[in-house]
Coordinates of C-alpha atoms in Angstrom, one line a residue:
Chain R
X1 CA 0.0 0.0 0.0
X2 CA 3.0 2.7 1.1
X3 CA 5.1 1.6 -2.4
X4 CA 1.6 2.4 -3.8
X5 CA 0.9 5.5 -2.4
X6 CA 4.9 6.5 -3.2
X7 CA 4.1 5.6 -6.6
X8 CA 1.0 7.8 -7.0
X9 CA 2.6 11.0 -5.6
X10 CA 5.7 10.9 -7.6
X11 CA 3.3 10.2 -10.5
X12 CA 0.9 13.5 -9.6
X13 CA 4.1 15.6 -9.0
X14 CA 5.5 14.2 -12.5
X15 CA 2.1 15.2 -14.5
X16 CA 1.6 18.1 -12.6
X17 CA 5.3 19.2 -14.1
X18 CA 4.7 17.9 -17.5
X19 CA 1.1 19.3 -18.0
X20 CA 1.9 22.7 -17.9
X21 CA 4.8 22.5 -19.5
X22 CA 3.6 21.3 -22.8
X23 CA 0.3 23.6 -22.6
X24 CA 2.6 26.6 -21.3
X25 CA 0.5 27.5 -18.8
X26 CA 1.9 31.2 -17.4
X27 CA 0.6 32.8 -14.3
X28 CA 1.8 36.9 -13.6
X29 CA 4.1 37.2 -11.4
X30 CA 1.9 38.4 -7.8
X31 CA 3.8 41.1 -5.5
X32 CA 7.5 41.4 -5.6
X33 CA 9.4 40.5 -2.3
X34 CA 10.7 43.5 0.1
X35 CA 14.4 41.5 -0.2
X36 CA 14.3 41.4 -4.2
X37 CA 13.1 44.9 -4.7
X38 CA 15.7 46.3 -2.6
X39 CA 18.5 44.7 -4.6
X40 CA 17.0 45.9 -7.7
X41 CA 16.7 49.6 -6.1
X42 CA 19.6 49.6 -4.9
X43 CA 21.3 48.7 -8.5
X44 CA 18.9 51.2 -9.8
X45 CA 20.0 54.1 -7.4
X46 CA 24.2 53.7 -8.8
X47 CA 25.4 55.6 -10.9
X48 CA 26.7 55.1 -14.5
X49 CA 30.3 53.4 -14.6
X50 CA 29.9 52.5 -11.0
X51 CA 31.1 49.1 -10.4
X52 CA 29.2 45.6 -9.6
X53 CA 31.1 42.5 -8.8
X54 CA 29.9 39.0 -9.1
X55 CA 30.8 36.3 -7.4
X56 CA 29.3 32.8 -9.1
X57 CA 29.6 30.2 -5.8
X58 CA 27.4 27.5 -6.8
X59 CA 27.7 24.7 -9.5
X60 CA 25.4 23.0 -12.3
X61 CA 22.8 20.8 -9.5
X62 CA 21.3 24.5 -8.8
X63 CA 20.8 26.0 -12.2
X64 CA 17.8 26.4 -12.6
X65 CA 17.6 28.4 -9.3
X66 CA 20.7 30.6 -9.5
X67 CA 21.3 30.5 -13.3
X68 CA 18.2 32.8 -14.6
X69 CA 19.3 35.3 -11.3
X70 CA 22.8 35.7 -12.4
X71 CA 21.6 36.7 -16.1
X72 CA 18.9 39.0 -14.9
X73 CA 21.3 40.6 -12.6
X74 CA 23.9 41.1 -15.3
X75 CA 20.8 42.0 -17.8
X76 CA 20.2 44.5 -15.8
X77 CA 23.8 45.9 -14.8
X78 CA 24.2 46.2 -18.5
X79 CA 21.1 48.1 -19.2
X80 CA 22.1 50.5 -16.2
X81 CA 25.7 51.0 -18.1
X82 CA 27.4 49.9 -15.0
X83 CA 30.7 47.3 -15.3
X84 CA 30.7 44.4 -14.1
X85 CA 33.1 41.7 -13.1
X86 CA 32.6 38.2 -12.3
X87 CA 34.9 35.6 -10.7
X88 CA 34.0 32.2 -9.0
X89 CA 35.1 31.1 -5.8
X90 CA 33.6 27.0 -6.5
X91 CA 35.1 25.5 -9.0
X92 CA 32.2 24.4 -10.6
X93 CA 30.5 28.1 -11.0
X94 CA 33.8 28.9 -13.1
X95 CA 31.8 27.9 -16.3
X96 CA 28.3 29.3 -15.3
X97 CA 29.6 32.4 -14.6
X98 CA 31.3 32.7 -18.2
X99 CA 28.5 31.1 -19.9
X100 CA 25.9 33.8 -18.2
X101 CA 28.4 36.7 -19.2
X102 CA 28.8 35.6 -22.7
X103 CA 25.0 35.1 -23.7
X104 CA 23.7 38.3 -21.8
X105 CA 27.0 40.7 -23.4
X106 CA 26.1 39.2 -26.9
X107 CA 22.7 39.8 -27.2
X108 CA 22.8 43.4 -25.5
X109 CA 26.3 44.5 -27.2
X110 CA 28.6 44.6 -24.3
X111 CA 31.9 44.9 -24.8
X112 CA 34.6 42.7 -22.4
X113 CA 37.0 44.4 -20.7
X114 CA 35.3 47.5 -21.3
X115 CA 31.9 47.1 -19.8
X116 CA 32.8 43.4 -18.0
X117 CA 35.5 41.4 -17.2
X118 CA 35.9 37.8 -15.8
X119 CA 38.4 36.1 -14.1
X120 CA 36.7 32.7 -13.6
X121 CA 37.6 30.4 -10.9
X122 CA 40.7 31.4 -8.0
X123 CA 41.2 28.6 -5.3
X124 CA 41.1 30.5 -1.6
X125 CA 38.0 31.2 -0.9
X126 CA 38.5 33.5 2.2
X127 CA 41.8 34.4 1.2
X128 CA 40.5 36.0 -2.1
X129 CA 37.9 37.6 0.1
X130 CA 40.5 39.2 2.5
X131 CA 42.6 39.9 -0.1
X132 CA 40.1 41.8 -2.5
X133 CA 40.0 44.2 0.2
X134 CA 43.5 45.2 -0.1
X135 CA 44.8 44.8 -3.1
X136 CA 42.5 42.8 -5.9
X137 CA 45.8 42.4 -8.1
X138 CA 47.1 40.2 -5.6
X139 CA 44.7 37.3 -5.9
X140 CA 43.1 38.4 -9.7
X141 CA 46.3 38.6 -11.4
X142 CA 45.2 38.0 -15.2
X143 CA 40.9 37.2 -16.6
X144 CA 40.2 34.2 -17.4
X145 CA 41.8 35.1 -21.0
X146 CA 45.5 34.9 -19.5
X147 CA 45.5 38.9 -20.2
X148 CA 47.2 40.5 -17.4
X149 CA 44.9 42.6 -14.8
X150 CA 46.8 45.9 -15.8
X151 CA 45.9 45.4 -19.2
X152 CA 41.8 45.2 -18.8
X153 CA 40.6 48.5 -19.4
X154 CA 38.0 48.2 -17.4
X155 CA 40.2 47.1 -14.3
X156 CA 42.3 50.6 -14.4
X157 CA 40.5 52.3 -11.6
X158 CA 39.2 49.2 -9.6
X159 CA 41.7 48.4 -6.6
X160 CA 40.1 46.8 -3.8
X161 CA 36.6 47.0 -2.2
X162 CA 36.7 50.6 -2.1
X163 CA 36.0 50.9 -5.7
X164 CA 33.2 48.3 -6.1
X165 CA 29.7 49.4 -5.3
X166 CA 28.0 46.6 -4.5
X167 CA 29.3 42.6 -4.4
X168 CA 26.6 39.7 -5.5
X169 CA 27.2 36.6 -4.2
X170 CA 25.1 33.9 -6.0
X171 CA 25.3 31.0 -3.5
X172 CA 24.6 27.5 -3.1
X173 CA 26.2 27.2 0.2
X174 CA 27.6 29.2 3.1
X175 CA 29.6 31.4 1.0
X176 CA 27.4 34.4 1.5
X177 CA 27.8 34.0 5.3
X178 CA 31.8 33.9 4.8
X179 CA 31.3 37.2 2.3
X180 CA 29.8 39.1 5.2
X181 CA 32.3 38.1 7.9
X182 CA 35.2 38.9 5.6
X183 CA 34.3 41.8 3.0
X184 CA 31.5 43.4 4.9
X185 CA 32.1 43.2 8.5
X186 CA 35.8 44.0 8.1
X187 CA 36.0 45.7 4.8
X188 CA 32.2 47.3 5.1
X189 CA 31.9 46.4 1.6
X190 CA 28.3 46.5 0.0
X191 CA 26.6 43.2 -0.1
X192 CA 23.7 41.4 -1.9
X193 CA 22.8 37.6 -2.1
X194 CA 21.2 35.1 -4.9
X195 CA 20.4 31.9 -3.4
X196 CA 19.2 28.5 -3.9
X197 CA 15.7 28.1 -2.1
X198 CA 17.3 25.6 0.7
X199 CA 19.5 28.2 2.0
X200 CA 17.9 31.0 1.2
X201 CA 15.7 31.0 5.3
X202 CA 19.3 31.6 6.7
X203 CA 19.7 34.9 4.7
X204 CA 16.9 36.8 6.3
X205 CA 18.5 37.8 9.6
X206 CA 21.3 39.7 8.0
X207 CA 19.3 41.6 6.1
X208 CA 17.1 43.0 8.9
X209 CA 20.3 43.7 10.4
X210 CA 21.8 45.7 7.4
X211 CA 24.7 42.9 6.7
X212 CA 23.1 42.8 3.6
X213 CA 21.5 44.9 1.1
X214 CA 18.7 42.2 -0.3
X215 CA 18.8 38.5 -0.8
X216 CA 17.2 36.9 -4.2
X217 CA 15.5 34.1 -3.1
X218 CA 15.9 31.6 -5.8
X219 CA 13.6 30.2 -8.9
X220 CA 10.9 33.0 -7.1
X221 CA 13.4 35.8 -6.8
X222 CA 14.9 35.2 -10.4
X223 CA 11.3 35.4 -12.1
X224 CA 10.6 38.8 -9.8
X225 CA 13.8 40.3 -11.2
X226 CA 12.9 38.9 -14.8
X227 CA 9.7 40.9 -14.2
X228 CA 11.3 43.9 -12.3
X229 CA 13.6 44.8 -15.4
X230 CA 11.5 43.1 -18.4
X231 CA 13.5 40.4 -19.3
X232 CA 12.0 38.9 -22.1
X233 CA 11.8 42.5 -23.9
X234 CA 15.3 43.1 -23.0
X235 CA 17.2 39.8 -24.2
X236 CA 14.3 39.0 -27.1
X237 CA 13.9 35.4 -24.6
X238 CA 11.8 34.3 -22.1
X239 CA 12.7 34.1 -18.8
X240 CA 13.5 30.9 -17.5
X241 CA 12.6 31.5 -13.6
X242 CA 9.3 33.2 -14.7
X243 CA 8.1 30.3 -17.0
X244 CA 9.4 28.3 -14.3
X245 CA 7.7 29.5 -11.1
X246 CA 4.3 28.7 -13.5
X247 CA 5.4 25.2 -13.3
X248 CA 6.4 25.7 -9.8
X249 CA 3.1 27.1 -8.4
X250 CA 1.1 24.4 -9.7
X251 CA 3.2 21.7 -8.1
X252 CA 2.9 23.9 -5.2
X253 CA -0.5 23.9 -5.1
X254 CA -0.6 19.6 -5.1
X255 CA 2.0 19.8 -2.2
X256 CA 0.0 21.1 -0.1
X257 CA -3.4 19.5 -1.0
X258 CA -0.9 16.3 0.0
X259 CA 0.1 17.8 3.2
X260 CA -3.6 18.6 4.2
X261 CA -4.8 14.9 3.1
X262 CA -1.9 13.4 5.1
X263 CA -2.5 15.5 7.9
X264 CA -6.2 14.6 8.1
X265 CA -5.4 10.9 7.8
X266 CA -3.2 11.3 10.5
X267 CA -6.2 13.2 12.9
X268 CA -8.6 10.3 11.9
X269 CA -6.3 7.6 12.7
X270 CA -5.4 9.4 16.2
X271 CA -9.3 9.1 16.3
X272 CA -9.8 6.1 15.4
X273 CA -7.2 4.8 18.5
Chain L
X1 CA 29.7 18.2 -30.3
X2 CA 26.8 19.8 -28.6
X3 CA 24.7 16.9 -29.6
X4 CA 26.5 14.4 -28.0
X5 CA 26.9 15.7 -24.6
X6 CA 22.9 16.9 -24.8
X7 CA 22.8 12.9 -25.7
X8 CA 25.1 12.1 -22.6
X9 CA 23.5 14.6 -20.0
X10 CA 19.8 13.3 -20.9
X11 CA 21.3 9.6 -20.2
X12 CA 23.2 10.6 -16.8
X13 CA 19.3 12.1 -15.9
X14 CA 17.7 9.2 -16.3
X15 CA 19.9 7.4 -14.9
X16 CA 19.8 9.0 -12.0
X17 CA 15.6 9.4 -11.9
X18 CA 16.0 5.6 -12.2
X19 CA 16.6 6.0 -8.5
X20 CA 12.9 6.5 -7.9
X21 CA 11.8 2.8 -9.0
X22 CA 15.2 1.6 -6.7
X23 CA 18.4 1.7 -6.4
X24 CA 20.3 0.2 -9.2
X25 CA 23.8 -0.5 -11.1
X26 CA 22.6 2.8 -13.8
X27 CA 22.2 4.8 -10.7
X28 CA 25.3 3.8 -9.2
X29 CA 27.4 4.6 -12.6
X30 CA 25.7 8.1 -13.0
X31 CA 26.4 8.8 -9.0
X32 CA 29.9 7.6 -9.7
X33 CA 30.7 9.1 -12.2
X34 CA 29.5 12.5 -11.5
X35 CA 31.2 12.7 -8.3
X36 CA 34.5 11.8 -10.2
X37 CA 33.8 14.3 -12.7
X38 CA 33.5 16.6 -9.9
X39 CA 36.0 15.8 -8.3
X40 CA 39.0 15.7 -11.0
X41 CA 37.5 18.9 -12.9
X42 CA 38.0 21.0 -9.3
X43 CA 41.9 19.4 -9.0
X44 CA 42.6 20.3 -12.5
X45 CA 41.3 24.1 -11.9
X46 CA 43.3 24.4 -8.7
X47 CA 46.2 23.2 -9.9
X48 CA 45.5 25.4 -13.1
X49 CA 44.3 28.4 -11.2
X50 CA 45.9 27.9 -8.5
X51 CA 49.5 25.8 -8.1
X52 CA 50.6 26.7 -11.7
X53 CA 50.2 31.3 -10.7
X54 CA 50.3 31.5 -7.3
X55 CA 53.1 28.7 -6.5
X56 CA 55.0 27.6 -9.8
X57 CA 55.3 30.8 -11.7
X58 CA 57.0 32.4 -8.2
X59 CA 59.6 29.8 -7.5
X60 CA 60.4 30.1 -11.1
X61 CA 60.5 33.7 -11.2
X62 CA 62.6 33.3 -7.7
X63 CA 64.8 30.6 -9.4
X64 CA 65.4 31.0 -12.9
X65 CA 64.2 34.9 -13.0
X66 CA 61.6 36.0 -14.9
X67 CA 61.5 37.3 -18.9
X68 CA 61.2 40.9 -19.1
X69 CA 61.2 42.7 -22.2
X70 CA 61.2 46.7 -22.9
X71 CA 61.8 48.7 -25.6
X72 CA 64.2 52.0 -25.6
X73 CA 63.3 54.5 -27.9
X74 CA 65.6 56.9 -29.2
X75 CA 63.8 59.8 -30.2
X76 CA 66.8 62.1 -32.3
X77 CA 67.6 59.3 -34.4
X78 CA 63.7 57.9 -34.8
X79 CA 64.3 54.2 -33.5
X80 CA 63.3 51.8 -31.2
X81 CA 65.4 48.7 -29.4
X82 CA 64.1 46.0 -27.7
X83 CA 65.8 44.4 -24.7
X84 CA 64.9 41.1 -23.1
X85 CA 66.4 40.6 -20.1
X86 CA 66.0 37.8 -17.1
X87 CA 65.3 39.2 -13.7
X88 CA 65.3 36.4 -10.5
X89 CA 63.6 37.7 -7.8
X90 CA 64.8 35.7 -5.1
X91 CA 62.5 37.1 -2.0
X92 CA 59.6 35.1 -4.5
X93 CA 60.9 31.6 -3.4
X94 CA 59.3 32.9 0.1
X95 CA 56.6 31.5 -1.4
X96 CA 58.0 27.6 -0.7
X97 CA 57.2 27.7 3.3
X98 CA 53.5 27.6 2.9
X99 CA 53.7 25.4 -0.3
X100 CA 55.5 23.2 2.4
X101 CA 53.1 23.9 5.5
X102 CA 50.4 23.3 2.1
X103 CA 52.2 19.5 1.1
X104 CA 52.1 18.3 4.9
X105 CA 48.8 17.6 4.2
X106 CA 49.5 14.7 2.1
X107 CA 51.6 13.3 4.8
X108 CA 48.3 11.6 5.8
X109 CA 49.0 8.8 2.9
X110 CA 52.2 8.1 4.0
X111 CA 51.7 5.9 7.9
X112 CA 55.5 6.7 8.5
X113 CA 55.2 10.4 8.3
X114 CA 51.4 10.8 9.0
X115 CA 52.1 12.6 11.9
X116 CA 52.9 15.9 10.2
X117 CA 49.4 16.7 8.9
X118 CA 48.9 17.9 12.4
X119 CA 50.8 21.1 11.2
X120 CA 49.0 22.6 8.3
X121 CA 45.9 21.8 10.7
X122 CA 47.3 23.6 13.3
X123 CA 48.0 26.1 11.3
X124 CA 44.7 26.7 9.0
X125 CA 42.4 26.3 12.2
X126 CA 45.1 28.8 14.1
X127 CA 44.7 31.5 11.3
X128 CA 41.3 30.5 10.9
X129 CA 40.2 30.9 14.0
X130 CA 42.2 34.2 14.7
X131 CA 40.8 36.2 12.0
X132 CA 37.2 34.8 12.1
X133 CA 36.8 34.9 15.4
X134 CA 36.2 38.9 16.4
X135 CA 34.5 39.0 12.7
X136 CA 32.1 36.3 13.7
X137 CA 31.4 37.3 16.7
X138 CA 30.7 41.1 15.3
X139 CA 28.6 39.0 12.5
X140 CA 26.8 37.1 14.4
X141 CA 26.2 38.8 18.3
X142 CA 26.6 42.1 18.0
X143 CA 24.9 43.1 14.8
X144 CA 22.0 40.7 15.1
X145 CA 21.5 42.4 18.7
X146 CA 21.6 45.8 16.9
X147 CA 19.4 44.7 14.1
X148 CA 16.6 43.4 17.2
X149 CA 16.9 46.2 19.5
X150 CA 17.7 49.2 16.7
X151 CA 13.8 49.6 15.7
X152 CA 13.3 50.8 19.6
X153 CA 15.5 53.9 19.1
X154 CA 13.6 55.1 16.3
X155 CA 9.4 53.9 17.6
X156 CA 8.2 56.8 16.7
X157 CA 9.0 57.2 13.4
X158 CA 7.7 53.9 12.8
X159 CA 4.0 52.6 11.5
X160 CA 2.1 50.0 13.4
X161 CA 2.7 47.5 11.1
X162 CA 6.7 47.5 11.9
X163 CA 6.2 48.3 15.4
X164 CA 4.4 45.0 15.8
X165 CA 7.1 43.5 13.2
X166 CA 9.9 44.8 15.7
X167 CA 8.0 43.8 19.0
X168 CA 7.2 40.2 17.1
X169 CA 10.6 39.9 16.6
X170 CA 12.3 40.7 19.8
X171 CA 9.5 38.1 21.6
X172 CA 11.1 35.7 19.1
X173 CA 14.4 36.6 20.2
X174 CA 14.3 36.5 23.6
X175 CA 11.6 32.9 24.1
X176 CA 14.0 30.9 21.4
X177 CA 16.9 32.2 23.5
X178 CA 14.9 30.5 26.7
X179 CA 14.5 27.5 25.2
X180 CA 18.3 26.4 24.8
X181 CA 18.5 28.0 28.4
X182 CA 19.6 24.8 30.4
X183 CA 21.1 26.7 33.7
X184 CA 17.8 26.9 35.3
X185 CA 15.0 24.1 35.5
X186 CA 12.2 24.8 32.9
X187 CA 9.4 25.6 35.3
X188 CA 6.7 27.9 35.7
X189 CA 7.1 31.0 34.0
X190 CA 10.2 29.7 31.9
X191 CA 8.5 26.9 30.6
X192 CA 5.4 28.9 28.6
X193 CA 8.2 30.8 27.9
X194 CA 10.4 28.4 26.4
X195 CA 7.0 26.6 24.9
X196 CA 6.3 30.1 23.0
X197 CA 10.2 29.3 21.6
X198 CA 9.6 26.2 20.1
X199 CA 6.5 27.8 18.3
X200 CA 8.9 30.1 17.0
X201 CA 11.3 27.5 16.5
X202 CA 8.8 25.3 14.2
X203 CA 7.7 28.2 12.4
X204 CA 11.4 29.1 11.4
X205 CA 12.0 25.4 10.4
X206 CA 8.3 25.3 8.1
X207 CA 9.7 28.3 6.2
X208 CA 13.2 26.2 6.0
X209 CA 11.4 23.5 4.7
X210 CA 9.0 25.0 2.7
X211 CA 12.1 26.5 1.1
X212 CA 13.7 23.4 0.2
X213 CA 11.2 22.1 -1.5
X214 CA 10.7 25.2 -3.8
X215 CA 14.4 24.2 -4.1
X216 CA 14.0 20.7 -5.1
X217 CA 11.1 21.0 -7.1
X218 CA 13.2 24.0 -9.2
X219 CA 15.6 21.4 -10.0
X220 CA 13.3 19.3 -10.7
X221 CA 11.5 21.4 -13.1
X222 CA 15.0 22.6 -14.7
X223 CA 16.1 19.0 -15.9
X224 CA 12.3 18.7 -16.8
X225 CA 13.3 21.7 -19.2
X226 CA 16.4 19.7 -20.3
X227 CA 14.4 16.5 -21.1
X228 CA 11.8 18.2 -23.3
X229 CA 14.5 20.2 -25.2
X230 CA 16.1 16.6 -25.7
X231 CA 12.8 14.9 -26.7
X232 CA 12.5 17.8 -29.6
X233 CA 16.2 17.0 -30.5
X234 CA 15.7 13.6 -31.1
X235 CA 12.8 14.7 -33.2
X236 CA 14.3 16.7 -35.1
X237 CA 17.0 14.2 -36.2
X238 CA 14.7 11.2 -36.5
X239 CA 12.7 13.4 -39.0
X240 CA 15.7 14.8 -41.0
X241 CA 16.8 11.5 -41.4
X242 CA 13.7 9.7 -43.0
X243 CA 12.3 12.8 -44.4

C-alpha cells in the first residue's frame, strides 16, 4: 500500500510538471518581495560606470535556481551601463559564470573588458575575500583570458573593495555568510545575495540587520527580477525562472493538497485509537 | 559536439531518476561518475588556477628569473630597441614555506610520516580561528543584537505595522533564547516561555522546509526543461533523417 501511495505521488508531481509545460500554462508574477526589490533599487540608485562585482559560488545541480538570477542581474547591470566583473570562488560556478556573461554581453552589445570582465575560478576562498580588500591584483592577477589585470581596461580604476559598489554573491552554500564576515564586517563592503531556495531561510537575519543589502531568493526571486527589469523584452527570450515558477506554483499547489490529506489521515487515525 | 553531450546529460538524468523505481547498477554509474567528474574537474582548476600562478610561476620567477622585455626608444635618431632581459627575484621563493606547511597535508597517505598533517591543521584552524573569530562574533552577536533592538530607538518614526514586526521579533528573540537555556530548571514561567520558543522554533523550520522544497522541485522542473528540449532534438534528427 505505502510503495503504492509513493508511486501515485511521484506520478501526480510528474504530470503536474509535464502538463503545464507542454500547454505553457503562465501565471503573472503576484507582489515582488521586500528583499528582491531592494536589490534591484539599490542597482537602480548607482550611478553610471559605478562598479558591480559578481561572485558565481554554486555549481550546475542548482541552475535552474541561481542561473536565470545571475543573467537577470547582469541584464540588468548592463542596461544601467554599469561594469561588471565576475569571478567564481567553487570551481564548478567557473563555467556558469562565463556562460551567463557571454549570452547576456552578446545579445545586449557589451563589450569585455570594457563594460565586463571575468576572471573565472581562483582557489582561496577567504583568502581571495580578504585579499580583494587590499589589493585585488594580488589574488586576480590576469581574466580568465590569461590577459594581465593591468591590461583590462576596465580594471584601471578598480583596486580593492573601495572601488566596487556593490558585491553579489550567487550562492549554493555558506559562502554568502563567509562574504559578510570577511568583505562586509571588516572591509564594510556592500553586499547582496542570490540563493538556492534551501539556504535561502538563513539569509533573512542579515538583512534586517543591514549585513546585507537584499537577498534573491531563488527560482521566485529570479522570475521577480525577470519581471522587475522586463527580461523577455530586454534579451528577445523568455525568462526561464518566470516560465518556471508557472510550473512551480502548480506543483505547489498539489504539495500542499498532500500535506492537508496526510495530515487529516493522521487526525482520523489518532481518532480512530 | 553539442549533440552528444545533450545525448550524454539526458542519459546521466535518467539514470539517475532511475533511482525512484530503486536503487540500481545505472544509478550507481551516473552517482559515480558524476562525483568523479567533480572531483578531477575541481583538482585540474586548482592546480590550473591555482598551483601553476600563485606557486609555480613564483619559484620560477625566484629561481630562474623571470622574462622581461622593454623597448628603448631613441627619439633624435627615430628608432626603437628591444631588450629582453632575465630578472630572479629571489624574495619570491618565500613562497616555498606555505607550499611546504600546504604538502604536509598529504603526509596523511604516507603511515610513517602521517604525523605531520597535524601542522597545516594547526596552522589553518590557528589562522582560521584568529581572524574569524572577532569578525564572527561582530557578525553574528553584536549586529543581530543591533538589528533586534535598533527599531526601539527610532518607535516613533515607525507605522504600526513595523512596530508590531519589531516587538514580534524581539518576543522571538528572547523565548528561542529560553529555550536552549539549560542553567535553570524549565518551570513555571520559563517553561510557557520556552514553549512560545519552540512555536517560533517550528515556524522558522516550516519556512526552511517549505524553502527546500521550492528548491528541489526548481531542480526538478529545470532537468524537466532539459528532457523536453532533448525529446525535440531527437525529433528533429529522426525526422531529417527519413524525411
Amino acid at each position: 500500500m505505502r510503495a503504492r501511495i509513493r508511486w501515485a505521488i511521484y506520478l501526480l508531481v510528474f504530470l503536474s510538471v509535464l502538463i503545464p509545460m507542454l500547454t505553457g500554462i503562465s501565471f503573472p508574477v503576484g507582489r515582488i518581495s521586500e528583499s528582491t526589490q531592494a536589490v534591484f533599487d539599490y542597482i537602480e540608485s548607482l550611478p553610471e560606470g559605478s562598479v558591480v562585482a559578481i561572485s558565481f559560488d554554486y555549481g550546475p545541480s542548482v541552475i535552474p535556481d541561481v542561473q536565470p538570477i545571475a543573467k537577470a542581474l547582469i541584464a540588468h547591470c548592463f542596461k544601467r551601463n554599469l561594469k561588471v566583473m565576475g569571478f567564481a570562488l567553487w570551481p564548478t560556478g567557473e563555467p556558469l559564470g562565463r556562460r551567463a556573461f557571454e549570452e547576456v554581453a552578446e545579445k545586449m552589445g557589451k563589450v569585455y573588458g570594457e563594460d565586463y570582465v571575468y576572471f573565472g575560478y581562483r582557489a582561496g576562498y577567504s583568502t581571495v575575500m580578504l585579499q580583494m580588500g587590499e589589493d585585488i591584483r594580488k589574488v586576480f592577477e590576469q581574466d580568465y583570458r590569461k590577459t594581465p589585470t593591468d591590461r583590462i581596461p576596465m580594471m584601471k580604476h578598480i583596486r580593492n573593495y573601495k572601488d566596487i559598489d556593490l558585491l553579489v554573491d550567487l550562492a549554493a552554500g555558506d559562502s554568502v555568510e563567509t562574504w559578510i564576515v570577511y568583505a562586509y564586517t571588516k572591509f564594510g563592503q556592500k553586499l547582496a545575495a542570490g540563493v538556492t531556495g534551501v539556504i535561502v531561510s538563513q539569509m533573512y537575519p542579515y538583512i534586517q540587520a543591514g549585513q546585507l543589502v537584499g537577498v534573491i531568493p531563488a527560482m521566485r526571486g529570479g522570475a521577480e527580477y525577470e519581471e522587475l527589469i522586463d527580461y523577455s523584452k530586454l534579451l528577445g527570450e523568455p525568462g526561464m525562472a518566470k516560465t518556471g515558477m508557472s510550473i512551480q506554483s502548480i506543483v505547489h499547489l498539489l504539495l500542499m493538497i498532500l500535506i492537508a490529506i496526510g495530515n487529516l489521515e493522521f487526525v482520523m487515525m489518532r481518532r480512530r485509537r | 559536439m553539442e549533440a552528444i553531450s545533450m545525448w550524454v546529460a539526458a542519459i546521466l538524468t535518467l539514470c539517475i531518476y532511475s533511482f525512484l523505481y530503486k536503487d540500481n547498477p545505472f544509478y550507481k554509474f551516473a552517482e559515480h561518475l558524476f562525483v568523479g567528474v567533480a572531483m578531477g574537474y575541481s583538482a585540474v582548476l586548482t592546480f590550473r588556477d591555482g598551483f601553476i600562478p600563485y606557486v609555480w610561476k613564483y619559484l620560477k620567477a625566484g629561481i630562474v628569473g623571470e622574462r622581461i622585455s622593454y623597448a628603448v626608444v631613441d627619439l633624435w635618431r627615430d628608432t626603437a630597441e628591444v631588450f629582453v632581459l632575465r630578472q630572479t627575484e629571489p624574495e619570491r621563493l618565500l613562497v616555498i614555506l606555505p607550499t611546504i606547511i600546504g604538502l604536509c597535508f598529504f603526509a596523511r597517505f604516507i603511515p610513517r610520516i602521517s604525523w605531520l598533517v597535524r601542522y597545516p591543521i594547526a596552522f589553518t584552524l590557528g589562522l582560521g580561528t584568529g581572524i574569524a573569530l572577532p569578525l564572527g562574533l561582530q557578525m553574528n552577536i553584536y549586529q543581530q543584537m543591533y538589528g533586534t533592538l535598533s527599531p526601539f530607538g527610532m518607535i516613533s518614526k515607525l507605522s504600526p505595522f513595523q512596530i508590531f514586526n519589531a516587538v514580534l521579533m524581539l518576543v522571538g528573540v528572547v523565548c528561542t533564547l529560553t529555550y536552549f537555556f539549560f542553567s535553570a530548571e524549565h518551570r513555571g514561567g520559563i517553561r510557557w516561555v520556552s514553549r512560545i520558543g519552540v512555536i517560533f522554533l517550528m515556524i522558522g523550520f516550516g519556512s526552511a522546509f517549505g524553502n527546500t522544497v521550492m528548491g528541489r522541485v526548481s531542480l526538478l522542473i529545470g532537468r524537466m526543461f532539459f528532457l523536453r528540449d532533448w525529446v525535440n532534438e531527437v525529433i528533429r534528427e529522426v525526422s531529417a533523417i527519413f524525411g
